[in-house]
mmCIF file of C-alpha atoms and ligand atoms in Angstrom:
data_model
loop_
_atom_site.group_PDB
_atom_site.id
_atom_site.type_symbol
_atom_site.label_atom_id
_atom_site.label_comp_id
_atom_site.label_asym_id
_atom_site.label_seq_id
_atom_site.Cartn_x
_atom_site.Cartn_y
_atom_site.Cartn_z
ATOM 1 C CA UNK A 151 24.331 34.494 -59.992
ATOM 2 C CA UNK A 152 27.868 34.951 -61.259
ATOM 3 C CA UNK A 153 30.795 34.245 -58.982
ATOM 4 C CA UNK A 154 34.391 35.326 -59.649
ATOM 5 C CA UNK A 155 36.997 33.162 -57.971
ATOM 6 C CA UNK A 156 40.453 34.604 -57.296
ATOM 7 C CA UNK A 157 43.755 32.838 -56.523
ATOM 8 C CA UNK A 158 42.420 29.623 -58.014
ATOM 9 C CA UNK A 159 44.324 26.523 -58.990
ATOM 10 C CA UNK A 160 43.350 23.383 -60.891
ATOM 11 C CA UNK A 161 42.116 21.665 -57.736
ATOM 12 C CA UNK A 162 39.751 24.572 -56.826
ATOM 13 C CA UNK A 163 38.146 24.431 -60.255
ATOM 14 C CA UNK A 164 37.813 20.633 -60.037
ATOM 15 C CA UNK A 165 35.998 20.614 -56.685
ATOM 16 C CA UNK A 166 33.873 23.746 -57.262
ATOM 17 C CA UNK A 167 32.688 22.571 -60.692
ATOM 18 C CA UNK A 168 31.750 19.196 -59.247
ATOM 19 C CA UNK A 169 29.809 20.646 -56.277
ATOM 20 C CA UNK A 170 28.215 23.386 -58.424
ATOM 21 C CA UNK A 171 26.180 20.711 -60.228
ATOM 22 C CA UNK A 172 23.819 20.990 -57.220
ATOM 23 C CA UNK A 173 23.701 24.813 -57.314
ATOM 24 C CA UNK A 174 24.046 25.954 -60.913
ATOM 25 C CA UNK A 175 25.882 29.247 -60.345
ATOM 26 C CA UNK A 176 27.968 30.755 -63.149
ATOM 27 C CA UNK A 177 31.599 30.297 -62.148
ATOM 28 C CA UNK A 178 34.554 32.305 -63.459
ATOM 29 C CA UNK A 179 38.022 31.329 -62.269
ATOM 30 C CA UNK A 180 40.988 33.699 -62.139
ATOM 31 C CA UNK A 181 44.445 32.492 -61.154
ATOM 32 C CA UNK A 182 45.479 35.994 -60.080
ATOM 33 C CA UNK A 183 45.301 37.190 -56.489
ATOM 34 C CA UNK A 184 42.763 39.897 -55.829
ATOM 35 C CA UNK A 185 44.711 43.130 -55.351
ATOM 36 C CA UNK A 186 44.876 46.720 -56.649
ATOM 37 C CA UNK A 187 46.017 45.454 -60.081
ATOM 38 C CA UNK A 188 43.219 42.919 -60.488
ATOM 39 C CA UNK A 189 40.317 44.582 -58.660
ATOM 40 C CA UNK A 190 38.823 45.729 -61.974
ATOM 41 C CA UNK A 191 38.223 42.049 -62.853
ATOM 42 C CA UNK A 192 35.887 41.782 -59.869
ATOM 43 C CA UNK A 193 33.625 44.753 -60.544
ATOM 44 C CA UNK A 194 31.159 42.935 -62.818
ATOM 45 C CA UNK A 195 30.460 40.149 -60.352
ATOM 46 C CA UNK A 196 27.832 40.096 -57.598
ATOM 47 C CA UNK A 197 29.915 37.580 -55.681
ATOM 48 C CA UNK A 198 33.658 37.342 -55.353
ATOM 49 C CA UNK A 199 35.274 34.322 -53.799
ATOM 50 C CA UNK A 200 38.715 34.811 -52.293
ATOM 51 C CA UNK A 201 41.347 32.829 -50.386
ATOM 52 C CA UNK A 202 43.796 33.403 -47.526
ATOM 53 C CA UNK A 203 46.303 35.569 -49.378
ATOM 54 C CA UNK A 204 43.850 37.884 -51.132
ATOM 55 C CA UNK A 205 43.769 41.091 -49.108
ATOM 56 C CA UNK A 206 40.642 43.215 -49.115
ATOM 57 C CA UNK A 207 41.667 46.486 -47.498
ATOM 58 C CA UNK A 208 39.364 49.466 -47.067
ATOM 59 C CA UNK A 209 40.844 50.957 -50.265
ATOM 60 C CA UNK A 210 40.032 47.873 -52.316
ATOM 61 C CA UNK A 211 36.545 47.530 -50.841
ATOM 62 C CA UNK A 212 35.856 51.143 -51.788
ATOM 63 C CA UNK A 213 36.892 50.342 -55.361
ATOM 64 C CA UNK A 214 34.803 47.161 -55.279
ATOM 65 C CA UNK A 215 31.746 49.151 -54.168
ATOM 66 C CA UNK A 216 31.802 50.984 -57.511
ATOM 67 C CA UNK A 217 30.875 47.699 -59.166
ATOM 68 C CA UNK A 218 28.199 45.043 -58.598
ATOM 69 C CA UNK A 219 29.710 43.112 -55.708
ATOM 70 C CA UNK A 220 27.377 42.378 -52.799
ATOM 71 C CA UNK A 221 28.912 39.200 -51.353
ATOM 72 C CA UNK A 222 32.510 38.453 -50.396
ATOM 73 C CA UNK A 223 32.793 34.694 -49.972
ATOM 74 C CA UNK A 224 35.937 33.554 -48.201
ATOM 75 C CA UNK A 225 36.764 29.961 -49.008
ATOM 76 C CA UNK A 226 38.805 29.696 -45.809
ATOM 77 C CA UNK A 227 38.262 29.957 -42.054
ATOM 78 C CA UNK A 228 40.423 32.989 -41.189
ATOM 79 C CA UNK A 229 39.056 36.433 -42.089
ATOM 80 C CA UNK A 230 41.880 38.728 -40.936
ATOM 81 C CA UNK A 231 42.509 39.554 -44.630
ATOM 82 C CA UNK A 232 39.214 41.447 -45.061
ATOM 83 C CA UNK A 233 38.412 44.873 -43.598
ATOM 84 C CA UNK A 234 35.038 43.891 -42.130
ATOM 85 C CA UNK A 235 34.131 47.403 -41.037
ATOM 86 C CA UNK A 236 34.598 48.688 -44.545
ATOM 87 C CA UNK A 237 32.625 45.758 -46.016
ATOM 88 C CA UNK A 238 29.691 46.527 -43.682
ATOM 89 C CA UNK A 239 29.835 50.242 -44.520
ATOM 90 C CA UNK A 240 29.617 49.328 -48.203
ATOM 91 C CA UNK A 241 26.698 46.901 -47.688
ATOM 92 C CA UNK A 242 28.665 43.824 -48.547
ATOM 93 C CA UNK A 243 28.049 40.530 -46.783
ATOM 94 C CA UNK A 244 31.104 38.517 -45.829
ATOM 95 C CA UNK A 245 30.818 34.749 -45.425
ATOM 96 C CA UNK A 246 33.438 32.155 -44.630
ATOM 97 C CA UNK A 247 33.945 28.430 -44.181
ATOM 98 C CA UNK A 248 34.421 28.097 -40.418
ATOM 99 C CA UNK A 249 35.522 24.469 -40.495
ATOM 100 C CA UNK A 250 36.298 22.365 -43.497
ATOM 101 C CA UNK A 251 38.387 19.712 -41.924
ATOM 102 C CA UNK A 252 39.926 20.540 -38.574
ATOM 103 C CA UNK A 253 41.234 16.960 -38.550
ATOM 104 C CA UNK A 254 43.311 17.719 -41.654
ATOM 105 C CA UNK A 255 45.199 20.529 -39.890
ATOM 106 C CA UNK A 256 45.549 18.630 -36.611
ATOM 107 C CA UNK A 257 46.972 15.622 -38.458
ATOM 108 C CA UNK A 258 49.381 17.917 -40.312
ATOM 109 C CA UNK A 259 50.755 19.098 -36.951
ATOM 110 C CA UNK A 260 51.680 15.488 -36.226
ATOM 111 C CA UNK A 261 53.027 14.949 -39.746
ATOM 112 C CA UNK A 262 55.394 17.874 -39.205
ATOM 113 C CA UNK A 263 56.379 16.893 -35.703
ATOM 114 C CA UNK A 264 57.037 13.250 -36.562
ATOM 115 C CA UNK A 265 59.114 14.300 -39.563
ATOM 116 C CA UNK A 266 61.224 16.598 -37.418
ATOM 117 C CA UNK A 267 61.576 14.162 -34.517
ATOM 118 C CA UNK A 268 62.428 11.120 -36.688
ATOM 119 C CA UNK A 269 64.210 12.859 -39.597
ATOM 120 C CA UNK A 270 62.053 11.081 -42.166
ATOM 121 C CA UNK A 271 62.745 13.920 -44.644
ATOM 122 C CA UNK A 272 66.460 13.139 -44.371
ATOM 123 C CA UNK A 273 65.957 9.369 -44.413
ATOM 124 C CA UNK A 274 63.954 9.603 -47.653
ATOM 125 C CA UNK A 275 66.852 11.277 -49.459
ATOM 126 C CA UNK A 276 69.568 9.159 -47.867
ATOM 127 C CA UNK A 277 67.942 5.849 -48.798
ATOM 128 C CA UNK A 278 67.377 7.028 -52.390
ATOM 129 C CA UNK A 279 71.130 7.645 -52.629
ATOM 130 C CA UNK A 280 72.021 4.290 -51.083
ATOM 131 C CA UNK A 281 73.151 5.970 -47.863
ATOM 132 C CA UNK A 282 71.937 3.831 -44.989
ATOM 133 C CA UNK A 283 73.972 5.568 -42.301
ATOM 134 C CA UNK A 284 72.006 6.589 -39.205
ATOM 135 C CA UNK A 285 74.535 9.203 -38.103
ATOM 136 C CA UNK A 286 72.850 12.498 -37.261
ATOM 137 C CA UNK A 287 69.358 11.011 -37.199
ATOM 138 C CA UNK A 288 68.959 10.133 -33.519
ATOM 139 C CA UNK A 289 65.261 10.641 -33.013
ATOM 140 C CA UNK A 290 63.081 12.011 -30.261
ATOM 141 C CA UNK A 291 59.883 10.448 -28.940
ATOM 142 C CA UNK A 292 56.665 12.338 -28.487
ATOM 143 C CA UNK A 293 55.586 10.011 -25.669
ATOM 144 C CA UNK A 294 55.970 11.626 -22.247
ATOM 145 C CA UNK A 295 56.482 15.164 -23.535
ATOM 146 C CA UNK A 296 54.602 18.166 -22.170
ATOM 147 C CA UNK A 297 52.651 19.711 -25.018
ATOM 148 C CA UNK A 298 51.155 23.208 -24.915
ATOM 149 C CA UNK A 299 48.136 23.914 -27.085
ATOM 150 C CA UNK A 300 47.473 27.632 -27.551
ATOM 151 C CA UNK A 301 43.880 28.053 -28.734
ATOM 152 C CA UNK A 302 41.435 25.251 -27.894
ATOM 153 C CA UNK A 303 39.038 25.770 -30.805
ATOM 154 C CA UNK A 304 38.110 23.224 -33.449
ATOM 155 C CA UNK A 305 41.677 22.392 -34.516
ATOM 156 C CA UNK A 306 43.257 22.816 -31.075
ATOM 157 C CA UNK A 307 40.812 20.330 -29.511
ATOM 158 C CA UNK A 308 41.570 17.588 -32.039
ATOM 159 C CA UNK A 309 45.305 18.222 -31.768
ATOM 160 C CA UNK A 310 45.128 18.057 -27.954
ATOM 161 C CA UNK A 311 43.335 14.691 -28.150
ATOM 162 C CA UNK A 312 45.881 13.298 -30.596
ATOM 163 C CA UNK A 313 48.731 14.298 -28.263
ATOM 164 C CA UNK A 314 46.895 12.674 -25.371
ATOM 165 C CA UNK A 315 46.833 9.493 -27.443
ATOM 166 C CA UNK A 316 50.608 9.713 -27.818
ATOM 167 C CA UNK A 317 50.917 9.682 -24.012
ATOM 168 C CA UNK A 318 51.704 13.361 -23.485
ATOM 169 C CA UNK A 319 50.897 15.745 -20.659
ATOM 170 C CA UNK A 320 48.712 18.315 -22.417
ATOM 171 C CA UNK A 321 48.513 21.948 -21.275
ATOM 172 C CA UNK A 322 45.808 24.056 -22.829
ATOM 173 C CA UNK A 323 45.585 27.834 -22.963
ATOM 174 C CA UNK A 324 42.507 29.613 -24.243
ATOM 175 C CA UNK A 325 41.057 32.706 -22.519
ATOM 176 C CA UNK A 326 37.558 32.091 -23.886
ATOM 177 C CA UNK A 327 36.888 28.621 -22.460
ATOM 178 C CA UNK A 328 34.069 28.289 -19.945
ATOM 179 C CA UNK A 329 34.193 25.726 -17.122
ATOM 180 C CA UNK A 330 31.846 23.419 -19.060
ATOM 181 C CA UNK A 331 34.392 23.328 -21.918
ATOM 182 C CA UNK A 332 37.077 22.006 -19.591
ATOM 183 C CA UNK A 333 37.823 18.298 -19.209
ATOM 184 C CA UNK A 334 39.999 16.507 -16.699
ATOM 185 C CA UNK A 335 42.083 15.086 -19.526
ATOM 186 C CA UNK A 336 43.920 18.378 -19.989
ATOM 187 C CA UNK A 337 45.498 21.006 -17.719
ATOM 188 C CA UNK A 338 44.074 24.491 -18.257
ATOM 189 C CA UNK A 339 46.697 27.203 -17.864
ATOM 190 C CA UNK A 340 47.601 30.606 -19.283
ATOM 191 C CA UNK A 341 49.915 31.295 -22.214
ATOM 192 C CA UNK A 342 52.899 32.091 -20.011
ATOM 193 C CA UNK A 343 52.599 28.711 -18.233
ATOM 194 C CA UNK A 344 52.564 27.022 -21.643
ATOM 195 C CA UNK A 345 55.685 28.972 -22.587
ATOM 196 C CA UNK A 346 57.434 28.003 -19.321
ATOM 197 C CA UNK A 347 56.495 24.319 -19.127
ATOM 198 C CA UNK A 348 55.912 22.931 -22.617
ATOM 199 C CA UNK A 349 58.453 20.882 -24.574
ATOM 200 C CA UNK A 350 56.274 21.225 -27.661
ATOM 201 C CA UNK A 351 54.123 24.292 -28.368
ATOM 202 C CA UNK A 352 51.436 24.088 -31.052
ATOM 203 C CA UNK A 353 49.672 27.308 -32.060
ATOM 204 C CA UNK A 354 45.940 27.183 -32.829
ATOM 205 C CA UNK A 355 44.638 30.672 -32.058
ATOM 206 C CA UNK A 356 43.609 33.258 -34.654
ATOM 207 C CA UNK A 357 45.823 36.151 -35.675
ATOM 208 C CA UNK A 358 44.600 39.435 -34.227
ATOM 209 C CA UNK A 359 45.947 42.461 -32.352
ATOM 210 C CA UNK A 360 46.332 40.420 -29.138
ATOM 211 C CA UNK A 361 48.057 37.450 -30.728
ATOM 212 C CA UNK A 362 50.354 39.164 -33.258
ATOM 213 C CA UNK A 363 53.935 38.043 -32.502
ATOM 214 C CA UNK A 364 52.794 35.882 -29.583
ATOM 215 C CA UNK A 365 56.113 34.125 -30.032
ATOM 216 C CA UNK A 366 58.756 36.831 -29.790
ATOM 217 C CA UNK A 367 62.131 37.524 -28.188
ATOM 218 C CA UNK A 368 60.521 38.046 -24.758
ATOM 219 C CA UNK A 369 58.277 34.955 -24.756
ATOM 220 C CA UNK A 370 61.053 32.818 -26.260
ATOM 221 C CA UNK A 371 63.239 33.750 -23.259
ATOM 222 C CA UNK A 372 60.816 32.123 -20.817
ATOM 223 C CA UNK A 373 60.473 28.929 -22.887
ATOM 224 C CA UNK A 374 62.386 25.748 -22.079
ATOM 225 C CA UNK A 375 65.772 25.318 -23.701
ATOM 226 C CA UNK A 376 65.304 23.009 -26.672
ATOM 227 C CA UNK A 377 61.610 23.815 -27.129
ATOM 228 C CA UNK A 378 59.780 22.685 -30.281
ATOM 229 C CA UNK A 379 57.353 25.112 -31.926
ATOM 230 C CA UNK A 380 54.757 24.108 -34.502
ATOM 231 C CA UNK A 381 52.686 26.787 -36.221
ATOM 232 C CA UNK A 382 49.861 25.752 -38.530
ATOM 233 C CA UNK A 383 47.746 28.764 -37.642
ATOM 234 C CA UNK A 384 48.878 32.104 -39.078
ATOM 235 C CA UNK A 385 52.418 33.300 -39.846
ATOM 236 C CA UNK A 386 52.028 36.548 -37.900
ATOM 237 C CA UNK A 387 51.758 34.672 -34.601
ATOM 238 C CA UNK A 388 55.528 34.247 -34.736
ATOM 239 C CA UNK A 389 58.197 36.908 -35.020
ATOM 240 C CA UNK A 390 60.241 34.921 -37.518
ATOM 241 C CA UNK A 391 63.471 36.883 -37.010
ATOM 242 C CA UNK A 392 63.310 36.273 -33.235
ATOM 243 C CA UNK A 393 62.704 32.545 -33.762
ATOM 244 C CA UNK A 394 65.538 32.409 -36.308
ATOM 245 C CA UNK A 395 67.910 33.808 -33.664
ATOM 246 C CA UNK A 396 66.539 31.344 -31.094
ATOM 247 C CA UNK A 397 67.175 28.471 -33.523
ATOM 248 C CA UNK A 398 70.774 29.618 -33.950
ATOM 249 C CA UNK A 399 71.309 29.796 -30.191
ATOM 250 C CA UNK A 400 69.730 26.350 -29.688
ATOM 251 C CA UNK A 401 66.886 27.738 -27.557
ATOM 252 C CA UNK A 402 64.470 26.379 -30.172
ATOM 253 C CA UNK A 403 65.434 22.822 -31.108
ATOM 254 C CA UNK A 404 62.798 22.255 -33.796
ATOM 255 C CA UNK A 405 60.507 24.500 -35.781
ATOM 256 C CA UNK A 406 57.644 23.320 -37.985
ATOM 257 C CA UNK A 407 55.741 26.005 -39.866
ATOM 258 C CA UNK A 408 52.931 25.594 -42.356
ATOM 259 C CA UNK A 409 52.370 29.352 -42.360
ATOM 260 C CA UNK A 410 54.796 32.265 -42.665
ATOM 261 C CA UNK A 411 54.315 35.962 -42.030
ATOM 262 C CA UNK A 412 55.445 36.882 -45.567
ATOM 263 C CA UNK A 413 53.797 33.866 -47.187
ATOM 264 C CA UNK A 414 51.615 35.760 -49.637
ATOM 265 C CA UNK A 415 54.697 36.494 -51.758
ATOM 266 C CA UNK A 416 55.574 32.798 -51.857
ATOM 267 C CA UNK A 417 52.973 30.203 -51.085
ATOM 268 C CA UNK A 418 50.682 28.528 -53.602
ATOM 269 C CA UNK A 419 53.022 29.525 -56.490
ATOM 270 C CA UNK A 420 55.628 27.528 -58.405
ATOM 271 C CA UNK A 421 58.715 29.698 -57.904
ATOM 272 C CA UNK A 422 61.189 26.907 -58.628
ATOM 273 C CA UNK A 423 62.726 28.741 -61.606
ATOM 274 C CA UNK A 424 62.934 32.102 -59.859
ATOM 275 C CA UNK A 425 65.241 33.680 -57.320
ATOM 276 C CA UNK A 426 63.437 33.935 -54.007
ATOM 277 C CA UNK A 427 64.213 37.314 -52.497
ATOM 278 C CA UNK A 428 63.173 36.539 -48.944
ATOM 279 C CA UNK A 429 66.584 35.866 -47.358
ATOM 280 C CA UNK A 430 65.201 34.977 -43.937
ATOM 281 C CA UNK A 431 62.876 32.364 -45.425
ATOM 282 C CA UNK A 432 65.642 30.884 -47.602
ATOM 283 C CA UNK A 433 68.051 30.744 -44.652
ATOM 284 C CA UNK A 434 65.449 28.847 -42.630
ATOM 285 C CA UNK A 435 65.138 26.252 -45.397
ATOM 286 C CA UNK A 436 68.830 25.383 -44.852
ATOM 287 C CA UNK A 437 68.299 24.431 -41.197
ATOM 288 C CA UNK A 438 68.088 20.652 -40.648
ATOM 289 C CA UNK A 439 65.772 21.169 -37.682
ATOM 290 C CA UNK A 440 63.268 23.374 -39.521
ATOM 291 C CA UNK A 441 60.433 22.007 -41.628
ATOM 292 C CA UNK A 442 58.387 24.378 -43.759
ATOM 293 C CA UNK A 443 55.289 23.414 -45.707
ATOM 294 C CA UNK A 444 53.411 25.876 -47.923
ATOM 295 C CA UNK A 445 50.082 26.279 -46.113
ATOM 296 C CA UNK A 446 48.943 22.749 -46.897
ATOM 297 C CA UNK A 447 47.565 21.801 -43.483
ATOM 298 C CA UNK A 448 44.017 21.982 -44.801
ATOM 299 C CA UNK A 449 44.798 20.358 -48.128
ATOM 300 C CA UNK A 450 42.940 17.051 -48.224
ATOM 301 C CA UNK A 451 40.226 15.744 -50.532
ATOM 302 C CA UNK A 452 37.650 15.909 -47.763
ATOM 303 C CA UNK A 453 38.547 19.529 -46.967
ATOM 304 C CA UNK A 454 38.389 20.675 -50.603
ATOM 305 C CA UNK A 455 34.967 19.129 -51.012
ATOM 306 C CA UNK A 456 33.748 20.696 -47.755
ATOM 307 C CA UNK A 457 35.142 24.102 -48.777
ATOM 308 C CA UNK A 458 33.314 24.012 -52.117
ATOM 309 C CA UNK A 459 30.019 22.809 -50.591
ATOM 310 C CA UNK A 460 29.980 25.310 -47.707
ATOM 311 C CA UNK A 461 31.056 28.253 -49.889
ATOM 312 C CA UNK A 462 28.327 27.680 -52.465
ATOM 313 C CA UNK A 463 25.755 26.981 -49.723
ATOM 314 C CA UNK A 464 26.708 30.273 -47.982
ATOM 315 C CA UNK A 465 26.165 32.190 -51.221
ATOM 316 C CA UNK A 466 22.891 30.369 -51.889
ATOM 317 C CA UNK A 467 21.640 31.164 -48.350
ATOM 318 C CA UNK A 468 22.391 34.879 -48.756
ATOM 319 C CA UNK A 469 20.775 34.916 -52.165
ATOM 320 C CA UNK A 470 17.609 33.210 -50.885
ATOM 321 C CA UNK A 471 17.181 34.645 -47.378
ATOM 322 C CA UNK A 472 19.594 37.567 -47.076
ATOM 323 C CA UNK A 473 21.634 35.888 -44.355
ATOM 324 C CA UNK A 474 23.892 32.932 -43.665
ATOM 325 C CA UNK A 475 24.932 31.216 -40.459
ATOM 326 C CA UNK A 476 28.518 31.587 -41.682
ATOM 327 C CA UNK A 477 28.373 35.350 -42.029
ATOM 328 C CA UNK A 478 31.232 37.295 -40.406
ATOM 329 C CA UNK A 479 30.490 40.690 -38.959
ATOM 330 C CA UNK A 480 32.542 43.351 -37.191
ATOM 331 C CA UNK A 481 31.357 42.045 -33.777
HETATM 332 P P1 NAI B 136 38.634 28.409 -33.768
HETATM 333 O O1 NAI B 136 38.044 29.759 -33.920
HETATM 334 O O2 NAI B 136 37.757 27.212 -33.705
HETATM 335 O O3 NAI B 136 39.584 28.383 -32.475
HETATM 336 C C1 NAI B 136 40.478 29.393 -32.137
HETATM 337 C C2 NAI B 136 40.602 29.392 -30.627
HETATM 338 O O4 NAI B 136 41.655 30.286 -30.259
HETATM 339 C C3 NAI B 136 39.319 29.885 -29.911
HETATM 340 O O5 NAI B 136 38.865 28.913 -29.006
HETATM 341 C C4 NAI B 136 39.770 31.157 -29.220
HETATM 342 O O6 NAI B 136 39.115 31.365 -27.975
HETATM 343 C C5 NAI B 136 41.259 30.899 -29.027
HETATM 344 N N1 NAI B 136 42.051 32.100 -28.780
HETATM 345 C C6 NAI B 136 41.811 33.363 -29.198
HETATM 346 N N2 NAI B 136 42.761 34.192 -28.737
HETATM 347 C C7 NAI B 136 43.603 33.437 -27.999
HETATM 348 C C8 NAI B 136 44.797 33.734 -27.259
HETATM 349 N N3 NAI B 136 45.272 34.975 -27.167
HETATM 350 N N4 NAI B 136 45.416 32.703 -26.617
HETATM 351 C C9 NAI B 136 44.929 31.447 -26.686
HETATM 352 N N5 NAI B 136 43.804 31.120 -27.361
HETATM 353 C C10 NAI B 136 43.166 32.103 -28.026
HETATM 354 O O7 NAI B 136 39.700 28.263 -34.978
HETATM 355 P P2 NAI B 136 40.216 26.931 -35.677
HETATM 356 O O8 NAI B 136 39.285 26.539 -36.743
HETATM 357 O O9 NAI B 136 40.599 25.943 -34.656
HETATM 358 O O10 NAI B 136 41.538 27.498 -36.405
HETATM 359 C C11 NAI B 136 42.677 27.878 -35.674
HETATM 360 C C12 NAI B 136 43.660 28.568 -36.603
HETATM 361 O O11 NAI B 136 44.074 27.680 -37.657
HETATM 362 C C13 NAI B 136 43.072 29.822 -37.295
HETATM 363 O O12 NAI B 136 43.977 30.888 -37.101
HETATM 364 C C14 NAI B 136 43.071 29.486 -38.762
HETATM 365 O O13 NAI B 136 43.387 30.614 -39.503
HETATM 366 C C15 NAI B 136 44.161 28.409 -38.863
HETATM 367 N N6 NAI B 136 43.938 27.488 -39.982
HETATM 368 C C16 NAI B 136 45.025 27.039 -40.691
HETATM 369 C C17 NAI B 136 44.867 26.150 -41.740
HETATM 370 C C18 NAI B 136 46.030 25.604 -42.497
HETATM 371 O O14 NAI B 136 45.845 25.057 -43.591
HETATM 372 N N7 NAI B 136 47.248 25.686 -41.991
HETATM 373 C C19 NAI B 136 43.523 25.707 -42.154
HETATM 374 C C20 NAI B 136 42.449 26.172 -41.281
HETATM 375 C C21 NAI B 136 42.667 27.052 -40.252
#
């Protein structure tokens, strides 16, 4: 079976080629995103493997259906970038990697927060220049803070436990939790209570119609003055312009984002010799209390190996039995 990989980088090739020794698929790697300009590259392949910023709209799936493609293998957890209804209508199976290393993302939340609270990004540059002044770097402690976790799934759970270890009061909001999922360690509340009471809000829910712009002008108003927001989930959970204004007014004291609503034009590319046209993004990079990373929460050796193994196993399962436990359907 031939698989076409889109949006690939050196590290994807390295891990997939290694893991493929156990599967023996034919692998073709394209650096390009899958979009209307590159869809023709996909038509000859039974399987296409895509990543977070490849968008498979109904239009593109219709074009894809004129070729050989029968399996769309997402090498990521989120699947909001694929029109599932259209894929089903065109008899294409969609599989994903539900968890490759939730610890990686949870630990990245803390990496971002500790950087912001202790100005290690500033200290690194100052020390390199022989500037040992501490002015402007008065830190904050995580201990004793009230942390709000929105979305208590795989990543949210690990993050909540880490914060507990730091000595925080942890509020959890997730509409889908049953009573058996709830532990005394945490306080189970709704989103608006998180917004009202948390000093630190960490987003771990998926992006969908209900959660789009969860953080917006209205919800920011009810948050504590000086709130910290960390988003490692999906860019669209935050209305970036509203948060930008809240940063300027001081309502938001710190912002850590590993995801950005317009990230597909930026992330995973080396744009260091180009002029970046996204003024809002560039303005945010000038704020001392904002830390942006380019969707690297997942990016650890363990995660890359898990992604490659699960993706190829998903394809193998469909090929052998017609189904996979990691299939995503409209329901
Ligand atoms: P999961 O599916 O295990 O958990 C998501 C949780 O959010 C579920 O328990 C669900 O009930 C809850 N939820 C749904 N709607 C909600 C709402 N309105 N309010 C509060 N909770 C709600 O997902 P997982 O694996 O924990 O991933 C979480 C997010 O992290 C996903 O959006 C995923 O796209 C993102 N992610 C980011 C990565 C990165 O590198 N930055 C890597 C992997 C995932």
